[in-house]
Amino acid sequence: MKLTDLHSLSEKRAKALQKSGIHSVDELLHLFPRRYLDKTTVKPIQMLTESNDPVTVVGRVVQKKVEGYGRKRRLEVFVQDKTGTMKAVWFKGWKYFISRFDEGDWISLFGKVKRYGRQMSMAHPEVDQLESPEDAQKTKTLTPIYPSNQHFSKGYISNKIVQGWIENILAEKEIPEFLPEEIIEKHKFPKRQQAFRDVHQPENKKAAERALERFKYEEFFLFEMSMAKVKRIQISRAESNPIKPGKLTRTFFNDHLPFALTDGQKTTLSEIRNDLARPVQMNRLIQGDVGAGKTVVAIGAMLMAVDSGFQAAMMAPTEILAEQHYYTLKKFLEPLGVHFRLLQGGQKKALRDDVLADISGGRCSIVVGTHAVIQEAVKFNKLGLAVIDEQHRFGVKQRTEILQKGDHPHLLVMSATPIPRSLAMTLYSDLDISVMKDMPAGRKPIKTAVRRDRDREDVYNFLRQTVADGGQAYIVYPLIEESEALDLKDATMGFEKLKRRFPDIEIGLLHGQMKQDEKEGVMQSFVEGDLQILVSTTVIEVGVDVSNASVMIIEHAERFGLSQLHQLRGRIGRGTRQSYCILMPGDKLSESGRFRLKKMVETNDGFEIAEADLKLRGPGDFLGTKQSGLPEFQYADIVEDRLLLEQAKNDAWKIIESDSDLEHESHQSLKQVFTPYFKERAAYFGIG
Ligand code: ADP
Ligand code: MG
């Protein structure tokens, strides 16, 4: 149904709705109230008392004025009802609010009340424009308040108008159910039509909440149905070649490994061995905190492939990390006589052609590289296993692409972003998960502290001492995309300053705008110990491994996200030295900045940090919406609604297991909704 099919909806208003992303009657129906105005809790101004519980006041704007000077400027708005007058104040964003309503307008305010002398006041209340005072006193106690934005601009599409449209739709439109009967019954959900009523015209709060829950469930359910379906498709088509460990693998683990494996490494390796031995494609994720030792496990898996006559490929998100892996392979595999090569974007043509020929000719058994590995030109001779490192930096798409480089190769993906379990289940429910919780023995937990600029002398003395003791240090500067040039200046200036300060110490500079071979050179000098201090932007963030480096100073630490700080910190604490991470924030610290630094000082546990970060930022931002391939849910929140997610997952997987093509009579309406849903997202799920 088109928007303009709705009587009382003009072209002009349809345009305004479209600008806000609402293109159809169905989408309009999905515009849910932001909150409900509850007549029973509207307080007469006379009755207001100071309280921490927010209340609703309905009144008329009698005066608005800007008070104060300079940075102290604020907007004061006086609101009057039959019983008295109160004040609303905006310190921030007042320019917006001053234009939002005029004297004489009816508004409702929602916020905490404070008393100043005899004056009751609300700072930064939530404001809703009302048509008239009766707006808040309909026959029903709850009035839906719809989200509005600049396109709805003042008076043009009012709350009342939206209400009217929705009333029309609900009266005229038959809304079919698609959730199977047994699910509706099991969870005691309202039917779809009723659920829309309960959201838009609720009898009471409870009905509205229950209905909203149903819609959240729907989102999770369809998503999990897709995940289950993907897994189903993968399993049914995923015959693969069994792989078994042989001489190389045994020699590597028995004779060449300079340390004993951790329990987590052992368990993970045996899970991988079991997966690989079957004639079915492996699809496994290793989740392990930075420094847990995932690389060795990956090498083990790749050797099993080589032992069985296959090639293996390992893909990493950055050049530096790919190189790092290359050097690790060199250390471990050269003595075994295994042929391996590095494949990168910036390589000279002659070299690149040579590498490509080696891969397609089967002379090289293991390839490590960046995205270059999945490029068109790369042809494998017999790819049996693909490994993706730091998998959260890639999308589902790349996962699919690398699999197309062979005849159903096994897949191993690794992630150092410790993701809370609920989130991992959602994101990767088509993968089996191995968790590596323990750290290699002998590691001393990193000590983390916050130091301010006034402590800089002490910090520098400490740095000198560390270097004098044969240690190495990182000094990290933030790199924020919008102002790359500016931040680069920070790092460069820091580098120059430090060189003057410590003329007798070898200091290197590393940043993203350097040429490939320059970067390599600097990194290699640091690895080999020719440089004692490495000043860098966040290019060293991922996976870099120099076990002699035991100090990290993070400048402008407040500008980093929590998980990023933790990832950075993971570069140290890898050897036997006691390691120190010193966070040096700038002068201005926001509340969230303070919280992040505090959390870093409190804990070394990546899972705890991830959990806190997730709460702080929400899932989209936490994983970087684009790269994570995380679906956008309109109503549901992966963190807050975990329980619902788990239920939806169980229900969905059960249905796909018993009736994967939805042929059963009772699944016909579901099929009608799910088929287009799944098709539309086929690319996302890597099956398009
Ligand atoms: P990550 O899991 O972050 O990728 P790495 O694989 O880079 O960690 O390993 C970090 C460091 O720990 C490497 O120097 C590696 O050689 C070392 N390491 C791995 N496993 C063990 C172990 N079981 N005992 C001691 N050191 C180990
Ligand atoms: Mg790693």
XYZ file of C-alpha atoms and ligand atoms in Angstrom:
716
model
C 0.000 0.000 0.000
C 1.322 3.396 -1.015
C 1.393 6.210 1.506
C -0.893 8.396 -0.574
C -3.523 5.639 -0.679
C -4.216 6.683 2.842
C -6.907 9.270 2.838
C -5.751 12.391 4.680
C -2.183 11.873 3.536
C -1.155 14.527 1.017
C 1.698 14.369 -1.521
C 3.542 16.962 0.458
C 3.397 15.046 3.671
C 4.241 11.817 1.909
C 7.423 13.529 0.721
C 8.294 14.569 4.255
C 7.770 11.019 5.447
C 9.899 9.652 2.636
C 12.723 11.944 3.637
C 12.530 10.358 7.059
C 12.834 6.926 5.550
C 9.160 5.988 5.625
C 8.062 4.897 2.163
C 5.002 2.758 2.660
C 2.009 2.258 4.865
C 3.725 -0.753 6.320
C 6.750 1.304 7.292
C 4.495 3.916 8.794
C 2.929 1.211 10.898
C 6.404 0.314 12.064
C 7.028 3.822 13.325
C 6.537 3.017 16.983
C 5.887 5.562 19.718
C 9.002 6.814 21.415
C 7.121 6.816 24.686
C 3.622 7.185 26.062
C 2.187 10.136 27.813
C 0.367 8.802 30.817
C -2.485 10.995 31.934
C -2.406 9.464 35.362
C 1.137 10.622 35.914
C 0.782 14.151 34.559
C 1.410 16.380 37.551
C -0.149 19.749 38.190
C 2.696 22.251 38.607
C 1.434 23.205 42.050
C 2.005 19.620 43.211
C 5.611 19.311 42.007
C 8.260 18.378 44.531
C 11.963 17.896 44.090
C 12.552 14.266 43.125
C 14.790 11.912 41.236
C 11.851 10.233 39.539
C 10.998 12.011 36.327
C 7.454 13.310 35.960
C 5.324 14.669 33.155
C 3.981 18.199 33.149
C 1.616 19.585 30.524
C 1.372 23.315 30.057
C 1.540 26.309 27.824
C 4.704 28.235 26.975
C 4.290 31.708 28.474
C 7.780 33.064 28.045
C 11.123 32.060 26.582
C 14.386 33.933 26.933
C 18.139 33.498 26.676
C 20.021 34.284 29.870
C 23.703 34.557 30.773
C 26.766 35.365 28.688
C 29.350 33.522 26.657
C 29.663 29.864 27.500
C 27.174 30.207 30.324
C 24.337 31.104 27.991
C 21.157 29.155 28.508
C 17.580 29.057 27.336
C 14.852 29.460 29.934
C 11.293 28.563 29.093
C 8.390 29.237 31.443
C 5.475 26.868 31.283
C 2.120 27.405 32.892
C -0.816 25.184 33.693
C -4.003 25.934 35.667
C -2.145 25.602 38.948
C 1.149 27.431 38.506
C 4.297 28.174 36.536
C 7.563 26.301 36.255
C 10.787 26.697 34.378
C 12.611 24.491 31.864
C 16.287 25.188 31.187
C 18.659 24.221 28.373
C 22.376 24.805 28.667
C 23.247 22.792 25.609
C 21.473 22.754 22.286
C 19.428 25.757 23.277
C 19.647 27.211 19.799
C 17.651 24.273 18.583
C 15.085 24.408 21.347
C 14.535 28.124 21.035
C 13.194 27.585 17.538
C 11.297 24.469 18.440
C 8.346 26.095 20.141
C 6.743 29.473 20.557
C 4.929 31.306 23.275
C 1.380 30.002 23.412
C 2.328 26.438 22.359
C 1.105 23.494 24.360
C 3.901 21.170 25.327
C 4.528 18.283 27.634
C 7.741 18.124 29.606
C 9.232 14.962 30.991
C 12.133 15.152 33.419
C 13.447 15.413 36.943
C 12.266 18.319 39.037
C 14.622 20.523 41.050
C 13.753 23.379 43.307
C 15.525 26.725 43.128
C 14.104 28.970 45.838
C 10.395 28.856 45.174
C 10.834 28.017 41.540
C 10.446 24.460 40.284
C 12.697 23.727 37.380
C 13.617 20.959 34.945
C 16.974 20.885 33.183
C 16.978 19.384 29.673
C 13.542 17.788 29.866
C 12.151 15.697 27.045
C 9.699 17.880 25.200
C 6.736 16.936 23.111
C 4.605 19.302 21.151
C 0.878 18.913 21.815
C -2.029 20.052 19.729
C -4.059 21.057 22.739
C -4.185 20.192 26.412
C -6.819 17.566 25.600
C -4.179 15.775 23.602
C -2.974 14.430 26.885
C -6.436 13.577 28.109
C -7.908 11.228 25.591
C -10.286 8.576 26.724
C -7.397 6.172 26.945
C -4.849 6.910 29.601
C -1.864 6.472 27.303
C -1.151 8.809 24.445
C 1.529 7.601 22.042
C 4.287 10.093 21.401
C 5.915 9.468 18.023
C 9.491 10.205 17.163
C 9.777 13.291 15.050
C 12.646 14.914 13.220
C 13.420 17.948 11.153
C 11.487 16.559 8.176
C 8.356 16.393 10.262
C 9.156 20.008 10.970
C 7.099 21.999 13.320
C 3.360 21.655 12.988
C 3.745 20.182 9.563
C 3.396 16.596 10.671
C 2.337 16.714 14.271
C 2.013 13.910 16.711
C -1.723 14.108 16.293
C -1.541 13.702 12.539
C 0.577 10.584 12.884
C -1.896 9.217 15.401
C -4.726 9.810 12.961
C -2.997 7.995 10.116
C -2.190 5.023 12.259
C -5.757 4.851 13.512
C -6.909 4.732 9.900
C -4.494 2.008 8.960
C -5.356 -0.133 11.933
C -9.067 0.241 11.255
C -8.832 -0.615 7.562
C -5.991 -3.017 7.202
C -6.022 -6.720 7.856
C -2.616 -7.681 9.237
C -1.883 -11.374 8.856
C 0.027 -13.453 11.372
C 3.174 -15.246 10.274
C 4.675 -16.679 13.432
C 3.703 -20.337 13.788
C 0.836 -20.970 16.159
C 2.960 -22.994 18.574
C 5.379 -20.106 19.047
C 2.605 -17.603 19.711
C 1.179 -19.952 22.277
C 4.454 -20.865 23.881
C 5.422 -17.236 24.506
C 1.885 -15.952 24.927
C 2.516 -13.274 22.356
C -0.331 -11.123 21.059
C -1.218 -11.844 17.438
C 0.358 -9.489 14.956
C -2.707 -7.336 14.385
C -3.328 -7.043 18.112
C 0.343 -6.337 18.723
C 0.216 -3.313 16.420
C -2.876 -2.086 18.301
C -1.129 -2.608 21.612
C 1.867 -0.657 20.491
C -0.003 2.246 18.944
C -3.127 2.402 21.108
C -2.323 0.518 24.263
C -4.844 -0.154 27.004
C -2.007 -0.063 29.471
C 1.784 -0.011 29.679
C 2.018 -3.728 30.080
C 0.206 -4.479 26.843
C 2.471 -2.043 25.022
C 5.605 -3.643 26.440
C 4.465 -7.145 25.617
C 3.665 -6.128 22.064
C 7.044 -4.492 21.641
C 8.641 -7.669 22.875
C 6.855 -9.593 20.201
C 8.271 -7.308 17.521
C 11.755 -7.637 18.930
C 11.338 -11.370 18.931
C 10.237 -11.256 15.285
C 13.458 -9.539 14.312
C 15.629 -12.005 16.152
C 13.569 -14.912 14.916
C 13.872 -14.079 11.229
C 17.572 -13.408 11.652
C 18.162 -16.710 13.411
C 16.040 -18.545 10.852
C 18.472 -17.252 8.250
C 21.489 -18.296 10.263
C 20.065 -21.761 10.685
C 19.254 -21.933 7.012
C 22.780 -20.874 6.048
C 24.230 -23.553 8.263
C 21.864 -26.043 6.704
C 22.930 -25.091 3.195
C 26.554 -25.262 4.191
C 26.224 -28.659 5.769
C 24.267 -30.140 2.929
C 26.659 -28.968 0.252
C 29.775 -28.983 2.328
C 31.349 -32.282 1.580
C 35.010 -31.748 2.020
C 38.278 -33.586 2.015
C 39.309 -35.248 5.238
C 42.605 -33.991 6.574
C 44.822 -35.798 9.045
C 47.947 -34.819 10.917
C 51.111 -36.542 9.722
C 54.851 -36.326 10.051
C 55.209 -32.550 9.698
C 52.567 -31.821 12.298
C 54.087 -34.272 14.740
C 57.621 -32.997 14.231
C 56.425 -29.433 14.704
C 54.668 -30.066 17.981
C 57.102 -32.600 19.388
C 60.447 -31.229 18.317
C 60.209 -27.606 17.255
C 57.854 -25.881 19.646
C 59.897 -24.071 22.293
C 57.080 -24.126 24.850
C 54.316 -26.328 26.228
C 50.843 -25.682 24.857
C 48.218 -24.147 27.119
C 45.095 -26.142 27.907
C 43.088 -23.851 25.653
C 45.478 -24.478 22.773
C 45.345 -28.231 23.312
C 41.565 -28.391 23.427
C 41.210 -26.153 20.406
C 43.714 -28.212 18.436
C 41.911 -31.434 19.202
C 38.591 -29.882 18.197
C 40.166 -28.802 14.939
C 41.685 -32.243 14.391
C 38.265 -33.855 14.851
C 36.608 -31.404 12.475
C 39.244 -31.859 9.796
C 39.158 -35.635 9.945
C 35.554 -35.699 8.769
C 34.544 -35.455 5.119
C 32.550 -32.334 5.987
C 33.702 -28.751 5.804
C 35.040 -27.357 9.058
C 33.609 -23.997 10.036
C 35.263 -23.009 13.275
C 35.953 -19.791 15.139
C 38.749 -19.488 17.683
C 37.987 -16.831 20.197
C 40.968 -15.926 22.328
C 42.192 -12.786 23.973
C 45.222 -10.980 22.574
C 48.343 -12.953 23.347
C 46.507 -16.221 24.000
C 48.568 -17.883 21.267
C 46.189 -18.397 18.378
C 48.887 -18.291 15.709
C 50.526 -21.520 16.799
C 47.183 -23.277 16.663
C 46.645 -21.980 13.136
C 50.087 -23.191 12.100
C 49.266 -26.608 13.529
C 46.055 -26.758 11.510
C 47.842 -25.655 8.343
C 50.502 -28.312 8.798
C 47.790 -30.951 9.039
C 46.564 -29.766 5.639
C 50.066 -29.915 4.175
C 50.584 -33.356 5.678
C 47.489 -34.505 3.792
C 48.699 -33.084 0.490
C 46.764 -29.810 0.507
C 47.634 -26.140 0.447
C 46.659 -23.770 3.218
C 46.076 -20.008 3.146
C 46.086 -17.516 5.943
C 44.568 -14.060 5.513
C 45.218 -11.114 7.828
C 43.654 -7.628 7.769
C 46.840 -5.530 7.570
C 50.171 -5.630 5.783
C 52.109 -5.481 9.002
C 50.249 -8.376 10.489
C 50.641 -10.453 7.339
C 54.372 -9.819 7.478
C 54.501 -10.660 11.108
C 52.895 -14.007 10.373
C 55.345 -14.481 7.556
C 58.276 -14.100 9.951
C 56.643 -16.454 12.431
C 56.229 -19.027 9.671
C 59.846 -18.517 8.741
C 60.912 -19.278 12.266
C 58.815 -22.409 12.615
C 58.512 -23.801 9.094
C 61.892 -23.261 7.501
C 63.472 -25.959 9.673
C 60.663 -28.291 8.571
C 61.312 -27.611 4.902
C 57.754 -26.457 4.218
C 57.380 -23.989 1.336
C 55.439 -20.838 2.093
C 55.027 -17.417 0.516
C 53.858 -13.933 1.330
C 51.248 -12.268 -0.881
C 50.567 -8.553 -0.545
C 48.934 -5.746 -2.446
C 51.978 -3.556 -2.939
C 54.366 -6.171 -4.293
C 56.351 -5.585 -7.505
C 54.936 -7.303 -10.549
C 57.804 -9.731 -11.070
C 57.712 -10.884 -7.470
C 53.948 -11.110 -7.497
C 53.884 -13.175 -10.687
C 56.398 -15.482 -9.141
C 54.305 -15.925 -6.004
C 51.148 -16.481 -8.041
C 52.896 -19.096 -10.163
C 54.111 -20.859 -7.048
C 50.594 -20.963 -5.667
C 48.898 -22.176 -8.816
C 51.673 -24.632 -9.567
C 51.378 -26.079 -6.080
C 55.043 -25.490 -5.278
C 54.121 -23.445 -2.250
C 52.189 -25.199 0.469
C 51.235 -22.251 2.615
C 50.309 -18.708 1.571
C 50.040 -15.880 4.030
C 48.783 -12.487 2.985
C 46.349 -9.640 3.132
C 43.101 -9.240 1.177
C 45.346 -9.918 -1.816
C 44.781 -13.609 -1.169
C 41.167 -13.451 -2.315
C 41.819 -11.509 -5.489
C 40.691 -12.827 -8.837
C 44.221 -13.588 -10.079
C 45.039 -15.923 -7.209
C 44.528 -19.535 -8.254
C 45.313 -22.316 -5.862
C 46.386 -25.723 -6.921
C 44.654 -27.576 -4.123
C 43.457 -25.427 -1.271
C 42.391 -27.539 1.667
C 42.260 -25.060 4.528
C 41.642 -21.326 4.757
C 42.508 -19.396 7.913
C 41.239 -15.875 8.572
C 43.007 -13.988 11.336
C 41.375 -11.104 13.207
C 38.175 -12.156 11.545
C 36.111 -9.345 13.063
C 37.921 -7.038 10.668
C 36.476 -8.897 7.718
C 32.884 -9.370 6.631
C 30.923 -12.512 5.951
C 31.561 -11.771 2.294
C 35.310 -12.303 2.536
C 34.686 -15.513 4.383
C 32.704 -16.762 1.410
C 35.225 -15.479 -1.098
C 38.172 -17.294 0.353
C 36.158 -20.506 0.409
C 35.650 -20.186 -3.329
C 39.391 -20.494 -3.859
C 39.207 -24.225 -3.450
C 36.922 -27.221 -3.609
C 35.096 -26.701 -0.302
C 38.162 -26.078 1.807
C 37.901 -26.190 5.570
C 37.621 -22.841 7.303
C 39.236 -21.609 10.488
C 38.606 -18.057 11.641
C 40.263 -16.376 14.599
C 39.275 -13.346 16.597
C 41.030 -11.478 19.358
C 38.015 -9.359 20.074
C 36.566 -11.250 22.950
C 32.901 -11.029 22.197
C 30.341 -11.612 24.886
C 28.804 -14.995 24.360
C 25.366 -13.767 23.425
C 26.781 -11.605 20.702
C 29.066 -14.315 19.394
C 26.084 -16.622 19.146
C 24.168 -14.132 17.087
C 26.943 -13.059 14.834
C 28.524 -16.394 14.273
C 25.784 -18.871 14.977
C 26.738 -20.641 11.765
C 30.219 -21.289 13.178
C 31.423 -23.692 15.838
C 33.296 -21.842 18.525
C 36.466 -22.755 20.426
C 37.306 -20.480 23.301
C 40.915 -20.077 24.478
C 40.668 -18.583 27.912
C 44.072 -19.185 29.458
C 47.293 -17.337 28.732
C 50.650 -19.030 28.129
C 52.431 -19.833 31.375
C 54.988 -17.447 32.793
C 53.204 -14.292 31.711
C 52.987 -11.622 34.350
C 49.758 -9.644 34.290
C 50.295 -6.189 32.812
C 50.193 -3.329 35.291
C 48.210 -0.374 34.035
C 48.222 3.158 35.408
C 46.951 6.590 34.458
C 49.485 9.438 34.508
C 48.823 13.079 33.759
C 50.965 15.511 31.869
C 52.467 16.846 35.104
C 53.935 13.363 35.708
C 55.677 13.316 32.357
C 59.153 13.636 33.867
C 58.590 10.537 35.986
C 57.231 8.664 33.006
C 60.275 9.570 30.925
C 62.646 8.516 33.685
C 60.856 5.217 33.837
C 61.187 4.882 30.085
C 64.928 5.506 30.286
C 65.252 2.932 33.037
C 63.376 0.318 31.007
C 65.629 0.836 28.012
C 68.721 0.768 30.220
C 67.560 -2.640 31.475
C 67.428 -3.928 27.918
C 63.697 -3.510 27.464
C 61.753 -1.920 24.623
C 58.762 0.399 24.582
C 55.905 1.519 22.404
C 54.568 5.048 22.430
C 51.204 5.198 20.732
C 49.333 8.175 19.348
C 45.730 8.052 18.265
C 44.837 8.174 14.635
C 41.371 9.394 13.952
C 40.276 9.194 10.378
C 38.715 12.627 10.031
C 41.884 14.406 11.013
C 44.576 12.055 9.858
C 46.963 14.880 9.060
C 46.584 16.462 12.464
C 47.159 13.275 14.390
C 50.075 12.395 12.245
C 51.528 15.683 13.352
C 51.045 14.584 16.950
C 53.015 11.405 16.424
C 55.702 13.103 14.358
C 56.141 15.879 16.893
C 56.199 13.403 19.753
C 58.875 11.510 17.874
C 61.028 14.623 17.320
C 60.653 15.666 20.938
C 61.641 12.260 22.183
C 64.697 12.134 19.930
C 65.908 15.421 21.379
C 65.134 14.225 24.863
C 66.886 10.857 24.464
C 69.678 11.446 21.941
C 71.410 8.246 22.992
C 68.407 5.970 22.452
C 67.389 4.500 19.088
C 63.858 5.616 18.351
C 61.713 4.739 15.342
C 58.553 6.204 13.874
C 55.787 4.187 12.288
C 52.603 5.479 10.721
C 50.053 4.550 8.106
C 51.179 7.010 5.476
C 54.680 5.626 5.185
C 55.610 3.529 2.184
C 55.253 -0.190 2.526
C 58.963 -0.998 2.588
C 59.680 1.849 5.010
C 57.100 0.455 7.412
C 58.521 -3.006 7.047
C 62.012 -1.716 7.692
C 61.060 0.100 10.881
C 59.009 -2.789 12.203
C 61.770 -5.232 11.458
C 64.336 -3.072 13.285
C 62.086 -3.004 16.300
C 61.543 -6.761 16.184
C 65.294 -7.299 15.979
C 65.970 -4.925 18.848
C 67.856 -2.275 16.852
C 65.246 0.239 17.940
C 64.485 0.600 21.625
C 61.470 2.846 21.358
C 58.824 2.738 18.673
C 56.638 5.810 18.300
C 53.605 4.937 16.275
C 50.016 5.589 15.381
C 47.540 2.776 15.839
C 48.931 0.850 12.873
C 50.530 -1.455 15.423
C 47.127 -2.238 16.850
C 46.552 -5.688 15.589
C 48.488 -8.845 16.254
C 52.002 -7.405 16.410
C 54.220 -9.574 18.557
C 57.506 -8.371 20.046
C 57.912 -10.189 23.311
C 60.800 -8.033 24.554
C 58.628 -4.911 24.506
C 57.348 -4.408 28.019
C 56.233 -0.791 28.232
C 53.507 0.978 26.337
C 52.691 4.626 26.749
C 49.398 5.631 25.192
C 49.108 9.351 24.526
C 45.637 10.947 24.448
C 44.406 7.661 25.832
C 40.927 9.099 26.323
C 40.427 9.265 22.569
C 40.520 5.497 22.180
C 37.646 3.108 22.619
C 37.882 0.586 25.411
C 38.388 -2.447 23.217
C 40.969 -0.629 21.176
C 42.920 0.278 24.306
C 42.837 -3.347 25.330
C 44.008 -4.500 21.914
C 46.858 -2.028 22.035
C 47.839 -3.092 25.502
C 47.918 -6.671 24.270
C 51.106 -5.829 22.333
C 53.005 -5.968 25.632
C 52.992 -8.529 28.397
C 54.076 -11.218 25.955
C 57.422 -12.075 27.452
C 58.745 -12.818 30.901
C 59.395 -9.187 31.865
C 56.888 -7.356 34.027
C 54.987 -5.124 31.622
C 53.516 -1.678 32.189
C 50.864 0.209 30.294
C 50.785 3.920 31.001
C 47.697 5.812 29.909
C 48.272 9.520 29.415
C 45.011 11.362 28.829
C 44.780 14.974 27.669
C 43.426 17.653 29.970
C 39.795 17.281 29.125
C 38.270 14.049 30.289
C 34.655 13.233 29.627
C 32.736 10.959 31.945
C 32.979 8.132 29.473
C 36.702 8.794 29.015
C 37.223 8.580 32.743
C 35.253 5.342 32.876
C 37.277 3.758 30.085
C 40.605 4.555 31.735
C 39.346 3.297 35.072
C 38.197 0.037 33.530
C 41.598 -0.442 31.902
C 43.344 0.007 35.227
C 40.920 -2.359 36.945
C 41.103 -5.364 34.681
C 43.178 -7.288 32.151
C 40.302 -9.562 31.235
C 39.348 -9.082 27.617
C 35.867 -10.494 28.075
C 35.091 -8.128 30.899
C 36.395 -5.236 28.837
C 34.394 -6.292 25.817
C 31.255 -6.504 27.898
C 31.785 -3.003 29.292
C 32.598 -1.626 25.878
C 29.536 -3.190 24.384
C 27.374 -1.561 27.039
C 29.100 1.748 26.474
C 28.784 1.832 22.749
C 26.108 -0.563 21.597
C 26.785 -3.483 19.287
C 26.921 -1.633 15.977
C 29.633 0.697 17.037
C 31.393 -1.900 19.137
C 32.190 -4.021 16.158
C 32.232 -1.294 13.561
C 28.865 -1.641 11.889
C 30.082 -2.068 8.353
C 32.877 -4.482 8.967
C 31.086 -6.615 11.458
C 28.243 -7.236 9.087
C 26.076 -6.990 12.135
C 22.434 -6.760 11.176
C 20.632 -3.609 12.117
C 17.665 -4.407 14.270
C 14.960 -1.786 14.331
C 13.622 -2.486 17.806
C 15.697 -5.210 19.387
C 18.987 -4.701 21.162
C 21.393 -7.590 21.255
C 22.628 -6.692 24.705
C 19.438 -5.699 26.476
C 17.274 -8.329 24.895
C 19.635 -11.265 25.190
C 17.049 -13.537 26.686
C 14.651 -12.981 23.843
C 17.481 -13.585 21.407
C 18.228 -16.920 22.972
C 14.573 -17.959 22.805
C 14.269 -16.844 19.196
C 17.414 -18.741 18.344
C 16.196 -21.978 19.886
C 12.798 -21.717 18.222
C 14.191 -20.824 14.823
C 16.804 -23.558 14.774
C 14.242 -26.144 15.801
C 11.986 -25.186 12.925
C 14.767 -25.289 10.337
C 15.977 -28.609 11.672
C 12.599 -30.252 11.320
C 11.354 -28.456 8.209
C 14.219 -26.708 6.464
C 12.247 -25.755 3.359
C 9.175 -24.744 5.344
C 6.944 -27.198 3.578
C 4.808 -28.041 6.537
C 1.214 -26.792 6.439
C 1.625 -24.770 9.628
C 4.677 -22.943 8.256
C 3.087 -21.527 5.108
C 2.559 -17.962 6.333
C 6.035 -17.975 7.799
C 7.423 -19.102 4.472
C 5.752 -16.178 2.735
C 7.549 -13.741 4.994
C 10.820 -15.586 5.381
C 11.522 -16.310 1.719
C 11.768 -12.672 0.620
C 13.544 -11.761 3.888
C 16.203 -14.369 3.250
C 16.555 -13.549 -0.424
C 17.057 -9.876 0.282
C 19.882 -10.666 2.677
C 21.435 -13.492 0.714
C 24.584 -11.494 0.058
C 24.933 -10.667 3.711
C 24.736 -14.297 4.655
C 27.297 -15.114 2.002
C 25.104 -17.287 -0.157
C 24.167 -14.812 -2.915
P 47.360 -14.039 19.591
O 46.435 -15.048 20.164
O 47.103 -12.676 20.124
O 47.403 -14.087 18.093
P 50.051 -14.943 19.322
O 49.707 -16.158 18.561
O 50.633 -13.803 18.562
O 48.793 -14.427 20.133
O 51.006 -15.384 20.506
C 51.586 -14.466 21.375
C 52.962 -14.905 21.791
O 52.888 -16.003 22.698
C 53.829 -15.371 20.644
O 55.128 -14.859 20.828
C 53.813 -16.873 20.764
O 54.996 -17.438 20.244
C 53.712 -17.055 22.257
N 53.082 -18.304 22.676
C 52.035 -18.907 22.085
N 51.669 -20.008 22.748
C 52.501 -20.112 23.808
C 52.640 -21.053 24.886
N 51.825 -22.104 24.997
N 53.601 -20.819 25.799
C 54.416 -19.739 25.684
N 54.342 -18.834 24.693
C 53.403 -19.007 23.764
Mg 47.179 -12.913 16.502
